[in-house]
Tab-separated table of C-alpha atoms in Angstrom:
chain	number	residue	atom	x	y	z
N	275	UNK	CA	-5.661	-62.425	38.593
N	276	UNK	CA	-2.315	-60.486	37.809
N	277	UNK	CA	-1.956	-56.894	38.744
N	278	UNK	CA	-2.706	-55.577	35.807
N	279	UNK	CA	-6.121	-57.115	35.218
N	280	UNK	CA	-7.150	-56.007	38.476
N	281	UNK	CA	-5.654	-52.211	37.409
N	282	UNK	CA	-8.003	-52.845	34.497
N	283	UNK	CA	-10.602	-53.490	36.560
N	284	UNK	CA	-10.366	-50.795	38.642
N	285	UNK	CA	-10.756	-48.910	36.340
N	286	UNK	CA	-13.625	-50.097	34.643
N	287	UNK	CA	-15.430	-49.755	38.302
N	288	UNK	CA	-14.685	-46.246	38.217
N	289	UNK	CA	-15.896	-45.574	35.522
N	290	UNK	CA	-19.165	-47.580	35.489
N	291	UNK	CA	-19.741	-45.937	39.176
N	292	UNK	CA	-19.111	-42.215	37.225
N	293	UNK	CA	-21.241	-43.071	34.543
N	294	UNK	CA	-23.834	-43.845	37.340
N	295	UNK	CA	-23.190	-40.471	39.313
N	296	UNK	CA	-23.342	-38.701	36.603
N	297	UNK	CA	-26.956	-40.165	34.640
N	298	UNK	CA	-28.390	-42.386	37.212
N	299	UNK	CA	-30.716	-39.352	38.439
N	300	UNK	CA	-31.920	-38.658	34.886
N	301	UNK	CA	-35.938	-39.266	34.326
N	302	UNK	CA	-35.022	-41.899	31.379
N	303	UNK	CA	-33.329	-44.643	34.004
N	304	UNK	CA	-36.059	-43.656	36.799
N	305	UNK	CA	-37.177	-47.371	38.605
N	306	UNK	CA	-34.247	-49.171	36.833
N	307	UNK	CA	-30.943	-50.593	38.487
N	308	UNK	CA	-29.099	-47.175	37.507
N	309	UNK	CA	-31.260	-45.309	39.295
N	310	UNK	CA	-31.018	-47.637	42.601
N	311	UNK	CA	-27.350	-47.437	42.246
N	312	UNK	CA	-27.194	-43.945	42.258
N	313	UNK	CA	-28.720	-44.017	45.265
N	314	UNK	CA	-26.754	-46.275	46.877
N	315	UNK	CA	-23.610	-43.915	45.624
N	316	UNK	CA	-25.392	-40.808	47.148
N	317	UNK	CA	-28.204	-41.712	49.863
N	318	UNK	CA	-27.855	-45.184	51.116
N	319	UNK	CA	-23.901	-45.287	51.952
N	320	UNK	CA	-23.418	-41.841	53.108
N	321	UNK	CA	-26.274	-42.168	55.108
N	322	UNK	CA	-24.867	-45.425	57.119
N	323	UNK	CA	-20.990	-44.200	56.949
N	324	UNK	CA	-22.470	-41.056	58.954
N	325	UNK	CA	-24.222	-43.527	61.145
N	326	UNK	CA	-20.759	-45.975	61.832
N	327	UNK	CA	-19.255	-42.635	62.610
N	328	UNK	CA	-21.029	-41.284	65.240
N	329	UNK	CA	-20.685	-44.154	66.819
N	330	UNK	CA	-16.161	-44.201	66.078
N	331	UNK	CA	-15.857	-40.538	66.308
N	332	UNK	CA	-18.568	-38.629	67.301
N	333	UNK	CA	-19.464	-37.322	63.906
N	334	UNK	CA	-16.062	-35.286	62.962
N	335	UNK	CA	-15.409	-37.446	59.936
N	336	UNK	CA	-18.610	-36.659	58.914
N	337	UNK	CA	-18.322	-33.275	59.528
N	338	UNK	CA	-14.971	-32.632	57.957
N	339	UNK	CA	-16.197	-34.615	54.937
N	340	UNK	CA	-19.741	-32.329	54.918
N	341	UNK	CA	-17.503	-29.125	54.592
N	342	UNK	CA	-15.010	-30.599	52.073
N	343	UNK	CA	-17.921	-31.803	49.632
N	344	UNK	CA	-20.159	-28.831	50.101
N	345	UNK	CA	-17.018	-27.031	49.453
N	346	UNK	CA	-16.235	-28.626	45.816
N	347	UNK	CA	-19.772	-28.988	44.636
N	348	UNK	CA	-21.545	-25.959	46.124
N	349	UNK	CA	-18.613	-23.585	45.969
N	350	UNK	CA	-17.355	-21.406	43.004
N	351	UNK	CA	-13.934	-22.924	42.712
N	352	UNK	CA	-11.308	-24.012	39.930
N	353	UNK	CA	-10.215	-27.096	41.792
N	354	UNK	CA	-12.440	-29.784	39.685
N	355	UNK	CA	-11.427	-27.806	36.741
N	356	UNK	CA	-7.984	-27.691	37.335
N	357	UNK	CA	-8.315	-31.596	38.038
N	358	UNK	CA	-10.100	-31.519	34.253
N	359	UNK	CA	-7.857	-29.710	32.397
N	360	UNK	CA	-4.507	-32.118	34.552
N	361	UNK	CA	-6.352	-35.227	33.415
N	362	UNK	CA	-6.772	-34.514	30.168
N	363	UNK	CA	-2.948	-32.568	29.511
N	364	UNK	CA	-1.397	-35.390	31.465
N	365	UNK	CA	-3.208	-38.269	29.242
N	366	UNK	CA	-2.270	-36.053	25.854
N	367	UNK	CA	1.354	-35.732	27.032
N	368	UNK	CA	1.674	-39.814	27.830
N	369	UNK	CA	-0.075	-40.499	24.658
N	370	UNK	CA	1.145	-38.486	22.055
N	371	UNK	CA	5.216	-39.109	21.997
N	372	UNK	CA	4.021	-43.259	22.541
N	373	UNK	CA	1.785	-43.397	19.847
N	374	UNK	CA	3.296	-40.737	17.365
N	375	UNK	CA	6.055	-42.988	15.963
N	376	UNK	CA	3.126	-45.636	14.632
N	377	UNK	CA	0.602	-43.626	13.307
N	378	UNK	CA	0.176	-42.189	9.310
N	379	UNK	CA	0.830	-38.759	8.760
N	380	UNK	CA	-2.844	-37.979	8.165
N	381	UNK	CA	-3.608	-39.414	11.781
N	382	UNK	CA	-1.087	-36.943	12.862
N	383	UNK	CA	-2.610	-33.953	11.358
N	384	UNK	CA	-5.668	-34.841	12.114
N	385	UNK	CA	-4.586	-34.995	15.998
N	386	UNK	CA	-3.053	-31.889	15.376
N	387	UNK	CA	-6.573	-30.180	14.741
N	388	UNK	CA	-8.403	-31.862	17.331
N	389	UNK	CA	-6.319	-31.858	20.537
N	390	UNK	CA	-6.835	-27.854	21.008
N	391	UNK	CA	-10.670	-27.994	20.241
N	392	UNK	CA	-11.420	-29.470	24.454
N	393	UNK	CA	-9.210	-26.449	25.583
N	394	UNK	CA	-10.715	-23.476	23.381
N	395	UNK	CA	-14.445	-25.042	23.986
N	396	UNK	CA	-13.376	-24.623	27.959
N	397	UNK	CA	-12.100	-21.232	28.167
N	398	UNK	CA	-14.840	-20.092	26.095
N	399	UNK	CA	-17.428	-21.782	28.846
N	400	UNK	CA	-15.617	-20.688	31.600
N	401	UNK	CA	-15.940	-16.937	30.330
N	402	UNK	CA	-17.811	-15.244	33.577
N	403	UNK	CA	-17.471	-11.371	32.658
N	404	UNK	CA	-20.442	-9.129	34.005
N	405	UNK	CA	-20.873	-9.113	29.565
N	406	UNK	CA	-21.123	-12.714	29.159
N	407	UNK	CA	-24.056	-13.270	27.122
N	408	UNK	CA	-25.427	-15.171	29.106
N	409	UNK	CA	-25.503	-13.456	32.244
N	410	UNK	CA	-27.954	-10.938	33.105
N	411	UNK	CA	-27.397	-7.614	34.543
N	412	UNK	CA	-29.296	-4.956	34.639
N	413	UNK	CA	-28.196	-3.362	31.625
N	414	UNK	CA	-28.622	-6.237	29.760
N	415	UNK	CA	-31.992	-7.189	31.834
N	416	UNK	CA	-34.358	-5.340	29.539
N	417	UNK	CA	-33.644	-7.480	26.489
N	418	UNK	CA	-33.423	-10.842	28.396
N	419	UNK	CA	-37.159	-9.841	28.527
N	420	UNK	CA	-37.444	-10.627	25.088
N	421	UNK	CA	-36.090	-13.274	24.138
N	422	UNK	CA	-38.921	-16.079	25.333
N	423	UNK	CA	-42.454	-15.201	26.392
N	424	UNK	CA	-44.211	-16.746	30.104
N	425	UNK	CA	-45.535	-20.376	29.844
N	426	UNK	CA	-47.566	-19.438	32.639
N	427	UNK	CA	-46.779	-23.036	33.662
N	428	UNK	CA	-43.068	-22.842	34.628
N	429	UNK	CA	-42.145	-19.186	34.582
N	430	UNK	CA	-44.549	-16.891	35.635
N	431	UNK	CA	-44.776	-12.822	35.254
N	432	UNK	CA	-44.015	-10.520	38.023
N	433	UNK	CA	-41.787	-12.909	39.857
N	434	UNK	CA	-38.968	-10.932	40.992
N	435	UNK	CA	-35.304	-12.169	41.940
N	436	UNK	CA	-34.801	-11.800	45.559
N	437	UNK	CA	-30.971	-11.732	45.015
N	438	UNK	CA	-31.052	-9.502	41.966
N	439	UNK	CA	-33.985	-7.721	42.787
N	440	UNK	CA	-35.052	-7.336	38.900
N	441	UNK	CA	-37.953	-9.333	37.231
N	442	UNK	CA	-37.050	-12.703	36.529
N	443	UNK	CA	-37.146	-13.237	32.555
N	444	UNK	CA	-38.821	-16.530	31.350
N	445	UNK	CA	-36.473	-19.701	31.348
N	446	UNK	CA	-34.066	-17.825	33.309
N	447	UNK	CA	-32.638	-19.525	36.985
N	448	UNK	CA	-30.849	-17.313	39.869
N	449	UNK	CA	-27.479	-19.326	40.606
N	450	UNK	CA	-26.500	-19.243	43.921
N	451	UNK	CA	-22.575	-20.053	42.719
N	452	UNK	CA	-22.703	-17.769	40.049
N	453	UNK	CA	-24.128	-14.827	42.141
N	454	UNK	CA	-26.525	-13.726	39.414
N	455	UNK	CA	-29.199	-14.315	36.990
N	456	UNK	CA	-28.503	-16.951	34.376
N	457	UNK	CA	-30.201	-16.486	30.680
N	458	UNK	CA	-32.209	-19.448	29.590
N	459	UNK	CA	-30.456	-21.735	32.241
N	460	UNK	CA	-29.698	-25.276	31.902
N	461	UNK	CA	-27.232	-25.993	34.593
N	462	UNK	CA	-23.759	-25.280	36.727
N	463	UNK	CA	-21.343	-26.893	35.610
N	464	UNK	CA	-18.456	-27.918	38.387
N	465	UNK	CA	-16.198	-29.218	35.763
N	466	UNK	CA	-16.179	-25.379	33.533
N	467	UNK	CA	-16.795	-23.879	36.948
N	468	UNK	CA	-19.259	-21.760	35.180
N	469	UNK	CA	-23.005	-21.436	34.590
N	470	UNK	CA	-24.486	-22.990	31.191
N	471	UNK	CA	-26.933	-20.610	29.843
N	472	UNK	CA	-28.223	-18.767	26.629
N	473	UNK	CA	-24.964	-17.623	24.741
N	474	UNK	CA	-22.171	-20.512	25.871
N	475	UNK	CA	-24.376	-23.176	25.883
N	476	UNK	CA	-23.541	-23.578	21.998
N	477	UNK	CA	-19.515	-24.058	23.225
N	478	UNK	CA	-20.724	-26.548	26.422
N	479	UNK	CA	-22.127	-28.903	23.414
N	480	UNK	CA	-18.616	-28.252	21.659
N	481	UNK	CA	-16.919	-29.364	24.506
N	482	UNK	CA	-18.838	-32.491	24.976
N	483	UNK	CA	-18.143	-32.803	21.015
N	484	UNK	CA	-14.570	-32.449	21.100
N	485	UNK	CA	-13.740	-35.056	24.461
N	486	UNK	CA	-16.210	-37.581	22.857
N	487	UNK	CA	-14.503	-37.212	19.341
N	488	UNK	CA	-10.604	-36.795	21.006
N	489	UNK	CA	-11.489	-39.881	23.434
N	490	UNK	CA	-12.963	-41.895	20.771
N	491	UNK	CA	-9.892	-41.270	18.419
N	492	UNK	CA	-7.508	-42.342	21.077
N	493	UNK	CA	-9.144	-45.473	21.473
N	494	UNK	CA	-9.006	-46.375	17.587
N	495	UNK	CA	-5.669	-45.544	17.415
N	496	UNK	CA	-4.685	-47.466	20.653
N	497	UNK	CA	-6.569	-50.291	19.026
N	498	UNK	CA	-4.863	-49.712	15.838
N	499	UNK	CA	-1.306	-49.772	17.385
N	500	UNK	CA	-2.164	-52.678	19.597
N	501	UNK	CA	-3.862	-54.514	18.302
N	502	UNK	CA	-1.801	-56.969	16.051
N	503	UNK	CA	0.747	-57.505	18.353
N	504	UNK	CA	-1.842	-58.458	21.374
N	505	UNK	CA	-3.498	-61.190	18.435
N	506	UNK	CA	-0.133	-62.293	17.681
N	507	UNK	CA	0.594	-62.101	22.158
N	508	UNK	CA	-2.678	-64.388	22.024
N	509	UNK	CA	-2.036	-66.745	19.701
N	510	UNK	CA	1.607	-67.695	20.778
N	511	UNK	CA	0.715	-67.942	24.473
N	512	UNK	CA	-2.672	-69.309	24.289
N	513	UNK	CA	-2.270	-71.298	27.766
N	514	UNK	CA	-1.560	-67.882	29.251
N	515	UNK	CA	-5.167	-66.763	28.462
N	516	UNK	CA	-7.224	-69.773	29.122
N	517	UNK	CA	-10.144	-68.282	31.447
N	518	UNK	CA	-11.573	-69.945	34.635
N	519	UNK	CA	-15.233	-69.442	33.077
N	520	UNK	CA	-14.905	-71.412	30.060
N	521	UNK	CA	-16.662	-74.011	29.015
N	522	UNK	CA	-19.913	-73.024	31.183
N	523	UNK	CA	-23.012	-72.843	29.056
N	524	UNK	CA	-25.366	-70.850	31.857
N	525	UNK	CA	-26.359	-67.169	31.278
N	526	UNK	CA	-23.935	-65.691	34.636
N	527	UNK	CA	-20.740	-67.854	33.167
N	528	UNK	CA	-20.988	-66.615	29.717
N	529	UNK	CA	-21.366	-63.055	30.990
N	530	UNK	CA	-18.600	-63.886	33.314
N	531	UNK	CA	-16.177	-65.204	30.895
N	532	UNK	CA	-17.110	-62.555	28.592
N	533	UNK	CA	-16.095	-59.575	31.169
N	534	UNK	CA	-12.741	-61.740	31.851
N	535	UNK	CA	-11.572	-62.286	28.827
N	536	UNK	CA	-12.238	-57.903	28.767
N	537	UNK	CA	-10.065	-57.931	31.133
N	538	UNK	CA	-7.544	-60.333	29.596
N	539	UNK	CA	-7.469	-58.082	26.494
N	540	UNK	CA	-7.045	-54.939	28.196
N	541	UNK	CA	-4.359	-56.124	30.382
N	542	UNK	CA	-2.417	-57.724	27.411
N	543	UNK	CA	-2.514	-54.342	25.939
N	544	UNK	CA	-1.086	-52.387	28.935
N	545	UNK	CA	1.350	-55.081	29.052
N	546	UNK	CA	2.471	-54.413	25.854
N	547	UNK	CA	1.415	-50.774	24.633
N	548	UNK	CA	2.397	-49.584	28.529
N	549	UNK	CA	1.403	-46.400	30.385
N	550	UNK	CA	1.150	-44.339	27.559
N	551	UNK	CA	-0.826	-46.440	24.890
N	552	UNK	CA	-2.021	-49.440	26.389
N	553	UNK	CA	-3.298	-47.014	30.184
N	554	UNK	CA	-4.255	-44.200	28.108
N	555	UNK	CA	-5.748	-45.872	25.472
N	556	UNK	CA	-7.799	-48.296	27.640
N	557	UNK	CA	-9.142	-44.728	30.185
N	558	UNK	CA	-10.149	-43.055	26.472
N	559	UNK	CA	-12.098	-46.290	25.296
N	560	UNK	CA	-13.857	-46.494	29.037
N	561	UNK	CA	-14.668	-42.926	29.456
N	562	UNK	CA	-15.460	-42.203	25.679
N	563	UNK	CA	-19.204	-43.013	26.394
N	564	UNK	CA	-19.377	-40.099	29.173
N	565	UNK	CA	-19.205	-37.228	27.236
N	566	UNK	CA	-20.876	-38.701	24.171
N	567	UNK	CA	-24.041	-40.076	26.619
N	568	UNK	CA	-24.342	-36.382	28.215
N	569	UNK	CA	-23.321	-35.169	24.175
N	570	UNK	CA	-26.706	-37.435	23.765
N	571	UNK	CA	-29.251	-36.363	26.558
N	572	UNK	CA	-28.902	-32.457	25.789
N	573	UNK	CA	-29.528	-33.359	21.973
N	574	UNK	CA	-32.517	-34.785	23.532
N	575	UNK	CA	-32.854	-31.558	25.117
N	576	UNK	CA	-32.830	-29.820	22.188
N	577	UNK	CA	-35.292	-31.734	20.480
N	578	UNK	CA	-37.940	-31.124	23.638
N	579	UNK	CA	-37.434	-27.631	23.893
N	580	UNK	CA	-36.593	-27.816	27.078
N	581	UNK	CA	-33.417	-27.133	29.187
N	582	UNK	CA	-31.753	-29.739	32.245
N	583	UNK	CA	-33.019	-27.185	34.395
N	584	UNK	CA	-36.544	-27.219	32.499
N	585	UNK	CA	-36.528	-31.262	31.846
N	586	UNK	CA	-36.258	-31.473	36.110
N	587	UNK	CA	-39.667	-29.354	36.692
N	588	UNK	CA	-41.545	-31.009	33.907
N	589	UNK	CA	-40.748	-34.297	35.830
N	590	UNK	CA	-42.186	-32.773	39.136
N	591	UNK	CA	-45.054	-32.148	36.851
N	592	UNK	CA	-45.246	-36.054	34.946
N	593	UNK	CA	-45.643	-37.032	38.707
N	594	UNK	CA	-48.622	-35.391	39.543
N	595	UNK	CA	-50.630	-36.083	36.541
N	596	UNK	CA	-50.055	-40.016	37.146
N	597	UNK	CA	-51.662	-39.019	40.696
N	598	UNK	CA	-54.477	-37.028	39.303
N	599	UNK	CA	-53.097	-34.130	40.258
N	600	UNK	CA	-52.841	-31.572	37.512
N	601	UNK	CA	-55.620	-29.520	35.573
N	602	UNK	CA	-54.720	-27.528	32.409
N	603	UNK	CA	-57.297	-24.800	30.847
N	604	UNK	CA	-57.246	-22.091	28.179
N	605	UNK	CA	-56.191	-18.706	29.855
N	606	UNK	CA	-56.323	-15.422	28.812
N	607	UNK	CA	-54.701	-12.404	30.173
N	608	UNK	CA	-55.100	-8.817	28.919
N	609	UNK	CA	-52.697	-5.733	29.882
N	610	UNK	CA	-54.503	-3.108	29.870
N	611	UNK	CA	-51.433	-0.470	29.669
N	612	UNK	CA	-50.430	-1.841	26.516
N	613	UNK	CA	-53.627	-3.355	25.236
N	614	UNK	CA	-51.864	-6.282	24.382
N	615	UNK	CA	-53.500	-10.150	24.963
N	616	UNK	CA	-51.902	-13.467	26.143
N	617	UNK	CA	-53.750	-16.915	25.332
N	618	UNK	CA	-52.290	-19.941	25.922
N	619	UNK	CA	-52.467	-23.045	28.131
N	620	UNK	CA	-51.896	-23.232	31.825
N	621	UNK	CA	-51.345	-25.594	34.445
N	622	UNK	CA	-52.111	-26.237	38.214
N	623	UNK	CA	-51.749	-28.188	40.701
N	624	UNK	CA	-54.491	-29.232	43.471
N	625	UNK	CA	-55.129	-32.415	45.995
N	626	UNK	CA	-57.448	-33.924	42.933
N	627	UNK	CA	-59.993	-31.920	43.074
N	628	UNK	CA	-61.614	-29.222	40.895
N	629	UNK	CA	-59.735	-25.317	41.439
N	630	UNK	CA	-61.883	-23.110	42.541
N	631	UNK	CA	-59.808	-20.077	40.275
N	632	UNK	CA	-61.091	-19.552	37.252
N	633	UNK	CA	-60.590	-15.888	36.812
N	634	UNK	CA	-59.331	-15.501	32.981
N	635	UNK	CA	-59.672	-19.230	32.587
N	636	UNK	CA	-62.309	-19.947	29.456
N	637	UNK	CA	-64.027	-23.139	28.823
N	638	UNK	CA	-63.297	-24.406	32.462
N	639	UNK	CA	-60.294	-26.310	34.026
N	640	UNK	CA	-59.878	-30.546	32.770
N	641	UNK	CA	-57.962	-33.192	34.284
N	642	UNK	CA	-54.989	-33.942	33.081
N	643	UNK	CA	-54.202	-38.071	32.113
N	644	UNK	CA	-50.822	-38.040	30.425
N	645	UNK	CA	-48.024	-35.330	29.583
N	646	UNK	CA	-48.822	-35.802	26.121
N	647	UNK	CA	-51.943	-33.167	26.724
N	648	UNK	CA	-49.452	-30.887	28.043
N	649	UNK	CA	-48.048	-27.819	25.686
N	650	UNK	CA	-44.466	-26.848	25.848
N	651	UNK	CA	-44.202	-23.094	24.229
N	652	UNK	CA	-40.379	-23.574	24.240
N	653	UNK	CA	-40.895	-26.220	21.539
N	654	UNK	CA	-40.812	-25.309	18.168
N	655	UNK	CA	-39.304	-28.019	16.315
N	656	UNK	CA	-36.096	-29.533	16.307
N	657	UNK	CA	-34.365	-27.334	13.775
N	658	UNK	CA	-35.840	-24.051	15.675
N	659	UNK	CA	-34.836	-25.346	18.750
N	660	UNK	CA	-31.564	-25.921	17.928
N	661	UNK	CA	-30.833	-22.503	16.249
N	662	UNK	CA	-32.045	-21.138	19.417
N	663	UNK	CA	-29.295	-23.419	21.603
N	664	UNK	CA	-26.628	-22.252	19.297
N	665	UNK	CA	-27.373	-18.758	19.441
C-alpha cells in the first residue's frame, strides 16, 4: 500500500472514529456497534491506559492528561474554536486558488456567497453579551417566565438556581461554563465556545447548514475537476490498480475490495488533484456527513419538541417505564393568589409500586407501559415547533 492510500486511510479512520465521538452516545444507536465503540473511545481505553500507567509512571500521565482534557472540554476557552475556524480558513485558502482556474463562472459566484455564511453563523453563536437573548439575567428573568409553562414532569415550579439564585424558568439549564442561566437550553457547544439556547439556536442550525452545504460543494467540485483525468489515470494504467481482493466472491472480500478500491480512487486523486484539490477535496467528502448528521438529529429535535438537553432526560425516563417504573396521572394545581388553575399530566418515579401522593392527583396514578402514553407539552407540531427554534 503506497503512502498515499494509507494517508487516505488515515483519514477515513479519523473521521469514522469522530463521527463515533460525536453520535455514538445518541439514544437512536443505543445497543448497536456505534454505541460500543463509543465506549471503547471514552470508557474502555482510558480506563486501561490509566491502568498501564500507574504501573510506568505512577499516574502523572494520567494526571497531566486529566487536567489538559478537563481543561478543553469543561473550560470556557477559544482554543477548539480557534482550531475550527484554522481548519476551515486553511482548507478554503488550499482549495480555492487550486480549483478556481477549472470551475464555471457560476460555480465561482456561487462560492463567493457561500464561503462567508460558516463565519457569520459563528460569530453570531459565539455572541455571549449579558443581552444575548438567550441568556438570562435578572432583568431579563421576568419574561423568560413566559415564554413556556411547567411540564411538571421535567421542569418543576419553585426550583430556584443555586448559582443565580432566581427561579429557574421552564426548559431553561444553569451552565456551569457559561456562568449563568441558559433560555430553553439545548447544549454547550466547545466548537462556538458558547451556550446554544432560545435566541442563537436559529444561527447554530445555520452553521450546521452552511459547513454541510460548503463541504458538500467542495466535494462535487473536487469530483468534477478530478474526476476525468483519474478515469482516464485508470484506464491507461489498469495494472497499477489491480486490487489484492479481487476475484473473491465471499461477503468480507467484496466489502474488502470495495473499501480498497476507495482507497485506490482517493489516492489517485491526491496524486493528481494534490494538496489542495485532491487532500481538500477528499477531508470535505469524508467530513460532509458530520455536520449534515448533527444538521439531521436537531431537525429531529425539532419535530419532538424537545431540546438535546430535553431528548437526554426523556431517555432517563424511556428506561424506567421498560422497568415498570413510572406512573403518570391527571394533576391539578390551583394558585390561590391569582386564582388561576394548572391541569395537565404528570410523572413519577417509584421502585414499582403504587405512590402513596396523591394530593391534587384526580382519577388515581396508572402504570406506565410505553413512552407513547407519555405527553410532551413542548410539542406542538412540527411547524410550531420550528417557529419556536427560530425565534
Amino acid at each position: 500500500m503506497g503512502l498515499v492510500a494509507k494517508v487516505v486511510l488515515v483519514v477515513a479512520g479519523i473521521s469514522f472514529m469522530t463521527f463515533v465521538a460525536f453520535f455514538g452516545q445518541l439514544p437512536a444507536f443505543r445497543r448497536t456497534p456505534i454505541a460500543f465503540l463509543h465506549r471503547l473511545l471514552w470508557v474502555y481505553i482510558p480506563y486501561y491506559l490509566a491502568r498501564l500507567d500507574n504501573v510506568v509512571t505512577g499516574g502523572r500521565l494520567s494526571r497531566v492528561f486529566a487536567r489538559t482534557w478537563n481543561y478543553l472540554l469543561y473550560r470556557k476557552h477559544p482554543v477548539v474554536l480557534i482550531f475550527f475556524l484554522g481548519l476551515l480558513t486553511g482548507c478554503t485558502v488550499m482549495f480555492l486558488p487550486a480549483v478556481y482556474p477549472y470551475i464555471a463562472l457560476r460555480h465561482k459566484l456561487l462560492l463567493a456567497f457561500l464561503i462567508p455564511w460558516p463565519y457569520v453563523a459563528t460569530y453570531v453563536c459565539t455572541l455571549a453579551n449579558p443581552s444575548a437573548p438567550h441568556l438570562i439575567s435578572p432583568a431579563t428573568h421576568s419574561a423568560h417566565l413566559t415564554y413556556y409553562p411547567y411540564d411538571h414532569t421535567l421542569y418543576h415550579p419553585g426550583v430556584i438556581c443555586r448559582t443565580c439564585d432566581l427561579p429557574k424558568p421552564a426548559r431553561s439549564k444553569h451552565c456551569s461554563l457559561c456562568g449563568t442561566c441558559v433560555a430553553r437550553a439545548d447544549h454547550h457547544c466547545i466548537w462556538i465556545n458558547n451556550c446554544v439556547g432560545r435566541g442563537n439556536y436559529k444561527w447554530f442550525l445555520a452553521l450546521l447548514a452552511s459547513m454541510s452545504v460548503n463541504l458538500s460543494y467542495a466535494a462535487f467540485l473536487a469530483y468534477t475537476v478530478l474526476g476525468p483525468p483519474v478515469r482516464e489515470h485508470f484506464a491507461r494504467f489498469p495494472l497499477d490498480h489491480q486490487h489484492s481482493f479481487e476475484g473473491r466472491e465471499d461477503r468480507l472480500g467484496r466489502l474488502l475490495g470495495w473499501a480498497e478500491g476507495k482507497v485506490d480512487v482517493f489516492g489517485t486523486a491526491v496524486q493528481i488533484g494534490g494538496l489542495g484539490i485532491g487532500a481538500v477535496g477528499m477531508m470535505a467528502t469524508m467530513t460532509a456527513p458530520l455536520p449534515a448528521g448533527l444538521l439531521a438529529y436537531h431537525v429531529y429535535l425539532i419535530w419532538a419538541g424537545m431540546t438535546t438537553n430535553e431528548s437526554n432526560k426523556w431517555s432517563e425516563w424511556a428506561e424506567d417505564v421498560r422497568d415498570g417504573q413510572v406512573w403518570t396521572g391527571e394533576m391539578v394545581e390551583r394558585d390561590a393568589s391569582t386564582g388561576t388553575e394548572w391541569r395537565g399530566h404528570v410523572l413519577v418515579r417509584t421502585l414499582g409500586e403504587y405512590p402513596r401522593w396523591e394530593d391534587g392527583i384526580e382519577g388515581g396514578w396508572r402504570r406506565v407501559t410505553s413512552m407513547q402514553e407519555v405527553v410532551n407539552i413542548y410539542d406542538r407540531g412540527f411547524w410550531d415547533n420550528l417557529r419556536d427554534a427560530l425565534e
